[in-house]
CSV table of C-alpha atoms in Angstrom, one decimal:
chain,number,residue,atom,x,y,z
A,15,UNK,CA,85.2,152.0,130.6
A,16,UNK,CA,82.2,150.6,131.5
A,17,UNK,CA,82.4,148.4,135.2
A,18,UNK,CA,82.6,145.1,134.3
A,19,UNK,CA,80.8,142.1,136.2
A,20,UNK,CA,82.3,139.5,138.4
A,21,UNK,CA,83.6,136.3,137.3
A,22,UNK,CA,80.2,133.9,137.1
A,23,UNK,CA,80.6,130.6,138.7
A,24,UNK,CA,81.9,127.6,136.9
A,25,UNK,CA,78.5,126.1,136.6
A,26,UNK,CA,76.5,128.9,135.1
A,27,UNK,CA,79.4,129.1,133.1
A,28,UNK,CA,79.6,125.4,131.5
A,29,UNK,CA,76.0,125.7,130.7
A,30,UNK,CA,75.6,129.4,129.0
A,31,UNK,CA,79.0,128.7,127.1
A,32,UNK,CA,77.7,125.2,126.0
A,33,UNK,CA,74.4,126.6,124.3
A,34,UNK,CA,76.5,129.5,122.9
A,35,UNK,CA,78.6,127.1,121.2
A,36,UNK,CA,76.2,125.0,119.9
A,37,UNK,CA,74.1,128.5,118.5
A,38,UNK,CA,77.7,129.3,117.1
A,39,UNK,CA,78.1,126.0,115.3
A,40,UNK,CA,74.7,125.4,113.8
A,41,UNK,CA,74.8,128.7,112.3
A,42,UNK,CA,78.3,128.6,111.1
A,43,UNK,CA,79.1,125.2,110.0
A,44,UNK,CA,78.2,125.5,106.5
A,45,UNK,CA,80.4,128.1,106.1
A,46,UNK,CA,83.3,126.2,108.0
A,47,UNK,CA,82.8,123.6,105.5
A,48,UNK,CA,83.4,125.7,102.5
A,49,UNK,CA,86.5,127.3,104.2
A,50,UNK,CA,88.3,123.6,105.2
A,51,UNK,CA,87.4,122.4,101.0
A,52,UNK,CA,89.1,126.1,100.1
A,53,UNK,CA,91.7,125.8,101.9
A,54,UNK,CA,92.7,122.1,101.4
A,55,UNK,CA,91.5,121.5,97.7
A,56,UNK,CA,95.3,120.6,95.6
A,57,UNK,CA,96.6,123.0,93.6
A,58,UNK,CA,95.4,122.6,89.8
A,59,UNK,CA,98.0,121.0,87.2
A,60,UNK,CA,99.0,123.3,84.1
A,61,UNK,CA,96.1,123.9,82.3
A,62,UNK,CA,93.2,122.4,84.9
A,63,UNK,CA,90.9,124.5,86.3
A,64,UNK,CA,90.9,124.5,90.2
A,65,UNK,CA,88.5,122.0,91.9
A,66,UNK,CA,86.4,125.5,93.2
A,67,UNK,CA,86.9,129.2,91.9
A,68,UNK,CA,85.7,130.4,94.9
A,69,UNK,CA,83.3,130.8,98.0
A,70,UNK,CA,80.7,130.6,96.3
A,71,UNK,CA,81.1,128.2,93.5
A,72,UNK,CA,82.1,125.6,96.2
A,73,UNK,CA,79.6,126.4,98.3
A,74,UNK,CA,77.2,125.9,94.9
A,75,UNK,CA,79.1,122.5,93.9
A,76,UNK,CA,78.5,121.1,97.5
A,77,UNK,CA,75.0,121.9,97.6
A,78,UNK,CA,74.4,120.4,94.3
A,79,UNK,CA,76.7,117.5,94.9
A,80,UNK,CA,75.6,116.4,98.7
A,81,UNK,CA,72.6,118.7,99.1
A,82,UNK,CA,72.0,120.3,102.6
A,83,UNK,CA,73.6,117.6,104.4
A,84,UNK,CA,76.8,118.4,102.8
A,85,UNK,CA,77.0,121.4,103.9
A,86,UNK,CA,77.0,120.0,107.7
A,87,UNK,CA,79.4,117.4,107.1
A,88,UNK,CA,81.3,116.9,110.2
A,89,UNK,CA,79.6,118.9,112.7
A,90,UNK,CA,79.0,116.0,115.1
A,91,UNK,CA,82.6,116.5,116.3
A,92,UNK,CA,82.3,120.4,117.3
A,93,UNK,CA,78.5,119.5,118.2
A,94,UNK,CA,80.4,116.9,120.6
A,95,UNK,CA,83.2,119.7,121.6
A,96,UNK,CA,81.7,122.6,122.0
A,97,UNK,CA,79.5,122.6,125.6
A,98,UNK,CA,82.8,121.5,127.4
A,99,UNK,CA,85.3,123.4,124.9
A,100,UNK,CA,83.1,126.5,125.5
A,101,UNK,CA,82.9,126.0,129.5
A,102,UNK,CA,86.4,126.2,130.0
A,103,UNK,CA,86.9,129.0,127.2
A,104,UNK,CA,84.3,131.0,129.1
A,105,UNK,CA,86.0,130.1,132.5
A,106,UNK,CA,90.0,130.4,131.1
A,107,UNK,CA,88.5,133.9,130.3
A,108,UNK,CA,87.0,134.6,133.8
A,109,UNK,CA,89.7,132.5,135.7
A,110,UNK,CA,92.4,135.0,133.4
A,111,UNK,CA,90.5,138.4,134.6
A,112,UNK,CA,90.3,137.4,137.9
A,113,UNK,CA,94.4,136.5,138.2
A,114,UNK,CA,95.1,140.0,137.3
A,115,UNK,CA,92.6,141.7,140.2
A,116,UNK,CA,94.2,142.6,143.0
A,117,UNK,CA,90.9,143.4,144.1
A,118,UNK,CA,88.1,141.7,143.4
A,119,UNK,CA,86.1,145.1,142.0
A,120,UNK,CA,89.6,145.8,140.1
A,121,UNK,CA,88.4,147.0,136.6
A,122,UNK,CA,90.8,145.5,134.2
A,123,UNK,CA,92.6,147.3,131.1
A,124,UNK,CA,92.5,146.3,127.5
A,125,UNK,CA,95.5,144.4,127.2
A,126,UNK,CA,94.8,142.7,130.8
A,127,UNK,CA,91.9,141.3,128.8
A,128,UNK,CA,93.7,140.6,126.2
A,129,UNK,CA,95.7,138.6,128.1
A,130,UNK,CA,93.1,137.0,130.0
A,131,UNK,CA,91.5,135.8,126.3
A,132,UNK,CA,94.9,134.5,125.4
A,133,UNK,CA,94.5,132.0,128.7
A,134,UNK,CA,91.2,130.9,127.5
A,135,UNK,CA,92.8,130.0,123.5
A,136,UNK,CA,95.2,127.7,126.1
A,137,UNK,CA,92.7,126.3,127.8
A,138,UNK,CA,90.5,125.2,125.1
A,139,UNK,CA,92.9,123.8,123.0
A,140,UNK,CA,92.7,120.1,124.7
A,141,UNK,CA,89.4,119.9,123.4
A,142,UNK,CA,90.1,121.7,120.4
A,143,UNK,CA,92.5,120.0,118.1
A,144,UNK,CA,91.7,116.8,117.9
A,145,UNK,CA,87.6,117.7,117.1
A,146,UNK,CA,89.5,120.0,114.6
A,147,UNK,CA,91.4,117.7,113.1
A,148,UNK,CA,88.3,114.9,113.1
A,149,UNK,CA,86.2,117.9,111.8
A,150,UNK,CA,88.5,118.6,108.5
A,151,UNK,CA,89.0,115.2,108.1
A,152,UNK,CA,85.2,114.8,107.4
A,153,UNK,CA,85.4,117.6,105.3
A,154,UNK,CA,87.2,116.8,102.8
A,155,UNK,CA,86.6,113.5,102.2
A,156,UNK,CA,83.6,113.4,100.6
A,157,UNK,CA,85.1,116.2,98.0
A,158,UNK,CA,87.5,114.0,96.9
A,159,UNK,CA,84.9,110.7,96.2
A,160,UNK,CA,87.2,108.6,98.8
A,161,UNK,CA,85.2,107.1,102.3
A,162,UNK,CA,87.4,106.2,104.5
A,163,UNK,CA,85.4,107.4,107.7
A,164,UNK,CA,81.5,106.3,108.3
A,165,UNK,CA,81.4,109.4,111.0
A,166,UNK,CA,83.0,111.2,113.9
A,167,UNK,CA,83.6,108.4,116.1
A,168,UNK,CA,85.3,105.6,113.1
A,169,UNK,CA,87.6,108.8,112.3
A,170,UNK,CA,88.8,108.7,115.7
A,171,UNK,CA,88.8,105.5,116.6
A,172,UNK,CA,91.2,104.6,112.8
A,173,UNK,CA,93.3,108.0,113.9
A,174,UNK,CA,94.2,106.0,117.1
A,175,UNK,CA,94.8,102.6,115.4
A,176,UNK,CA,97.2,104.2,113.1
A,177,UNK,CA,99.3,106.5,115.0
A,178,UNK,CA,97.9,106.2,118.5
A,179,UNK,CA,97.4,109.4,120.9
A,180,UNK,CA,99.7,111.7,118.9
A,181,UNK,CA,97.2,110.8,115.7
A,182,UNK,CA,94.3,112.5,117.3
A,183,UNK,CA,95.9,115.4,118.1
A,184,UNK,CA,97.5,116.3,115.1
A,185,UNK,CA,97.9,119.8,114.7
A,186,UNK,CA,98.0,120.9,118.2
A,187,UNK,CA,100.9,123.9,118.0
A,188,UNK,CA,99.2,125.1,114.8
A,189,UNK,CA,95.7,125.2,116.9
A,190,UNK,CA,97.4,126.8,119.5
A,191,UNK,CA,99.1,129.5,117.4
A,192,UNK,CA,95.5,130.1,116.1
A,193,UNK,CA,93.6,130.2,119.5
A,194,UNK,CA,96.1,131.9,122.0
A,195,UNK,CA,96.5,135.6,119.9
A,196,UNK,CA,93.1,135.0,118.6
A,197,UNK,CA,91.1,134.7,121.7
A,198,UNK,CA,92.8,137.2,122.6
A,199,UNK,CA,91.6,139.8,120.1
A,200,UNK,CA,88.2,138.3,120.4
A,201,UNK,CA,87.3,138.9,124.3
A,202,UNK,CA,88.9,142.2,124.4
A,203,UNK,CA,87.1,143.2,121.4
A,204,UNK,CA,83.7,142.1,122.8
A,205,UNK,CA,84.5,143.7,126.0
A,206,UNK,CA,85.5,147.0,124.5
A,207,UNK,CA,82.6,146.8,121.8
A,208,UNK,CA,80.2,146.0,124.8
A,209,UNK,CA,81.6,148.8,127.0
A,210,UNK,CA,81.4,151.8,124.1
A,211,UNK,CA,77.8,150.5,123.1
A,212,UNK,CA,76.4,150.8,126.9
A,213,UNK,CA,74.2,154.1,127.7
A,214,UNK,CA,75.8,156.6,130.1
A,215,UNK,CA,74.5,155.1,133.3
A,216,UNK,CA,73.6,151.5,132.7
A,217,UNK,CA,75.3,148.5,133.1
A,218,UNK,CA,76.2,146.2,130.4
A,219,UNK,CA,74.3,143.6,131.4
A,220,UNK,CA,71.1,145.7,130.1
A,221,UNK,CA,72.2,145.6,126.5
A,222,UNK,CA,69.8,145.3,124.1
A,223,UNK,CA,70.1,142.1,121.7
A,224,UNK,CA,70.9,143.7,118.4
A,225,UNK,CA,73.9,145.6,120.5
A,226,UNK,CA,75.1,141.9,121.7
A,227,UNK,CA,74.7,140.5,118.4
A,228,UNK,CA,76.7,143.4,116.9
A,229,UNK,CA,79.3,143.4,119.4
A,230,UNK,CA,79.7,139.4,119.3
A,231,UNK,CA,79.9,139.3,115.3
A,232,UNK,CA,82.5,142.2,115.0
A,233,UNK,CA,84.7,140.6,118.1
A,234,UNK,CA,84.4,137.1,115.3
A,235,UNK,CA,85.6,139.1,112.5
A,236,UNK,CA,88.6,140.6,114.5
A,237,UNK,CA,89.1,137.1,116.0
A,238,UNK,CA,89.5,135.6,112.4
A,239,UNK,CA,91.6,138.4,111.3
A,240,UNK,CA,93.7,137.2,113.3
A,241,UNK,CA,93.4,133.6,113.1
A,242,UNK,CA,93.3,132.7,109.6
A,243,UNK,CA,96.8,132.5,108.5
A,244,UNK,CA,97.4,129.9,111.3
A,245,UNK,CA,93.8,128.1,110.6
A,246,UNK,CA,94.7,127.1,107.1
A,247,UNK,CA,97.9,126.0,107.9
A,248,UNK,CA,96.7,124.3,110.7
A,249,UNK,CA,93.9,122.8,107.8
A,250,UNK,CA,96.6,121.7,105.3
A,251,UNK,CA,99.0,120.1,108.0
A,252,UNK,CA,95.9,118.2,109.8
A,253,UNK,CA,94.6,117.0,106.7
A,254,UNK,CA,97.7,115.7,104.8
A,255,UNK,CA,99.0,112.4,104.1
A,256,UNK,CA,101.0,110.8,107.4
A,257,UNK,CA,104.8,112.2,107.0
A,258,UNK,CA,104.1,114.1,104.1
A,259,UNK,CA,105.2,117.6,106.3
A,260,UNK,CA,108.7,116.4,109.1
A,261,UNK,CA,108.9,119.3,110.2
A,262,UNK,CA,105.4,120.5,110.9
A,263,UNK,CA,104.4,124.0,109.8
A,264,UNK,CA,107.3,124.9,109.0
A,265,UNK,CA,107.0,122.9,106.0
A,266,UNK,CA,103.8,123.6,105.2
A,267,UNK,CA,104.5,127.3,105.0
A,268,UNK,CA,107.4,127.0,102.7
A,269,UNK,CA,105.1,124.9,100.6
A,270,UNK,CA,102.6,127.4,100.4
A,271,UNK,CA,104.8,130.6,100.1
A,272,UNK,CA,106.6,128.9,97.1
A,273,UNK,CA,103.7,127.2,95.7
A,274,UNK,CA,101.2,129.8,95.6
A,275,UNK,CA,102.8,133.3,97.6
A,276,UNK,CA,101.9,134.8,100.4
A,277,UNK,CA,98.0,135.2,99.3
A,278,UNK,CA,97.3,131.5,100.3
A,279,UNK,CA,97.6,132.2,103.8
A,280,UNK,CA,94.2,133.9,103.7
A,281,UNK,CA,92.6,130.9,101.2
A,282,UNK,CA,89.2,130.8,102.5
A,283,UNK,CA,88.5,134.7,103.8
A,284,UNK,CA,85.5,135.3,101.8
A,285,UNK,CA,83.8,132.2,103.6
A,286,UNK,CA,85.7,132.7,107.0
A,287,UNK,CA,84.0,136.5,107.0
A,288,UNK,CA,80.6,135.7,105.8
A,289,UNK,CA,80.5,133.3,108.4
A,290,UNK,CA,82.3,135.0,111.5
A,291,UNK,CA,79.6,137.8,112.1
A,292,UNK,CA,76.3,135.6,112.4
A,293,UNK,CA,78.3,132.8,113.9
A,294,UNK,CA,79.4,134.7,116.6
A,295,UNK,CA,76.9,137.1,117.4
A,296,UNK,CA,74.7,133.8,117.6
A,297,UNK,CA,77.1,132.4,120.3
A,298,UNK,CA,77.5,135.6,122.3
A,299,UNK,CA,73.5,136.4,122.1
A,300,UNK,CA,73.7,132.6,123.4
A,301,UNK,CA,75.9,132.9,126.1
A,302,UNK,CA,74.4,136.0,127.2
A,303,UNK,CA,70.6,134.7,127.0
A,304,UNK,CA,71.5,131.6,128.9
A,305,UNK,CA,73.7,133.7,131.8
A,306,UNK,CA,70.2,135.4,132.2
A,307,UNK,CA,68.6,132.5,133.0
A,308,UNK,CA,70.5,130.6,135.0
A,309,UNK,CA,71.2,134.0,137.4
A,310,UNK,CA,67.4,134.3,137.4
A,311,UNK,CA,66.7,130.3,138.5
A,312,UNK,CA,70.0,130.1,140.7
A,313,UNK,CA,70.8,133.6,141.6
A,314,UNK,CA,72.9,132.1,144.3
A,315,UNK,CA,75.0,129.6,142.8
């Protein structure tokens, strides 16, 4: 295994994370739009035709529908989340790594990364569900021909007036369930993919950029492999009608076992896979261009 580096500062860290967030979001968004319609659009009565056949038929239907502008519906919201959501998910990540040296040139195992990932699903998850749960909200809406919300902000602010704190954060054990394991499998995968791709010699911080962006869009992939059960769960329960699921996922699992079998857990992995690899090798390529230039104008800080 390749050495790896030392934990980068807090700083560096909020501001590389940031832009790799927002590289990971305006190239992914479309495809996050298609997924949330997918996986929230109501099950067809006898004899109806579903609202979308697939991946691609929704993503035609919104682009004919709404245009370009559809296909970014709600991205203010992760746009919003992700410089600070990305911070601390690059810091959980470090601060995880660094809990488990006993020294600080300690190189760490596999599953000690794993581990470490798993702190940075925790950590992110304040920020997380309720831009989620705005996100999905915005959505759908405009597939179903109903405007309740003018943007981002009127969501949350009518989320708070109608149920208060607990409102906006809908949906926070299913985003958990989602980002803990899944963050997991996407750090460690990075790392390991970033270690076996590194010359005999060199140092993985002299990686070339199409061996970041192919290590960053396979860790995605493994990361939604993961995730997606959870994510439409989390998508139907965050989305539906106040009190329609008492008991949380729960419910909404036994609804969607006994509705439409095991299969609907992964509603939405065409567009979740299309999107993961370019998504995230944009937001590692990102992270890692940014880290660059922040350790070459503050090597010291």
């Amino acid at each position: 295994m390749a050495k790896q580096p030392q934990p980068i500062s807090p700083l560096k860290n909020f501001f590389a994370g940031g832009f790799g967030g927002v590289c990971l979001v305006f190239v992914g968004h479309p495809l996050d739009t298609i997924k949330v319609r997918l996986q929230t659009q109501p099950k067809p009565q006898p004899g109806q035709a579903p609202l979308y056949s697939g991946t691609f038929d929704c993503f035609r239907k919104t682009l004919f529908r709404e245009g370009v502008r559809g296909l970014y519906r709600g991205m203010a919201a992760p746009i919003i989340g992700v410089t600070p959501m990305y911070a601390v998910c690059f810091f959980g990540f470090g601060l995880g790594k660094r809990l488990q040296q006993r020294k600080p040139d300690d190189v760490l195992t596999y599953p000690q990364l794993f581990a470490a990932g798993m702190l940075s699903g925790v950590f992110t998850t304040v920020i997380m569900a309720p831009g989620e749960r705005i996100k999905c909200l915005l959505q759908i809406q405009a597939a179903t021909g109903e405007t309740k919300y003018s943007g981002s902000l009127d969501c949350a602010k009518q989320l708070y007036r109608e149920a208060g704190i607990r409102g906006v954060y809908k949906g926070t054990v299913l985003t958990l369930m989602r980002d803990v394991p899944a963050s997991g499998m996407y750090f460690m995968t990075y790392e390991w993919l970033k270690n076996i791709l590194t010359p005999e010699g060199k140092s993985v911080s002299d990686l070339s950029v199409p061996r970041i962006l192919f290590a960053g869009g396979l860790a995605g992939i493994f990361n939604w492999v993961v995730a997606i059960p959870p994510d439409v769960l989390k998508s139907r329960f965050q989305t539906a009608p106040e009190g329609k699921y008492p008991n949380g996922f729960r419910d909404v699992l036994r609804e969607l076992i006994r509705e439409e079998g095991v299969a609907s857990l992964y509603k939405g992995f065409t567009a979740v896979m299309i999107r993961a690899f370019p998504a995230n090798a944009a937001c590692f390529l990102g992270f890692e261009v940014a880290m660059k230039f922040l350790n070459w104008i503050a090597p010291s800080v």
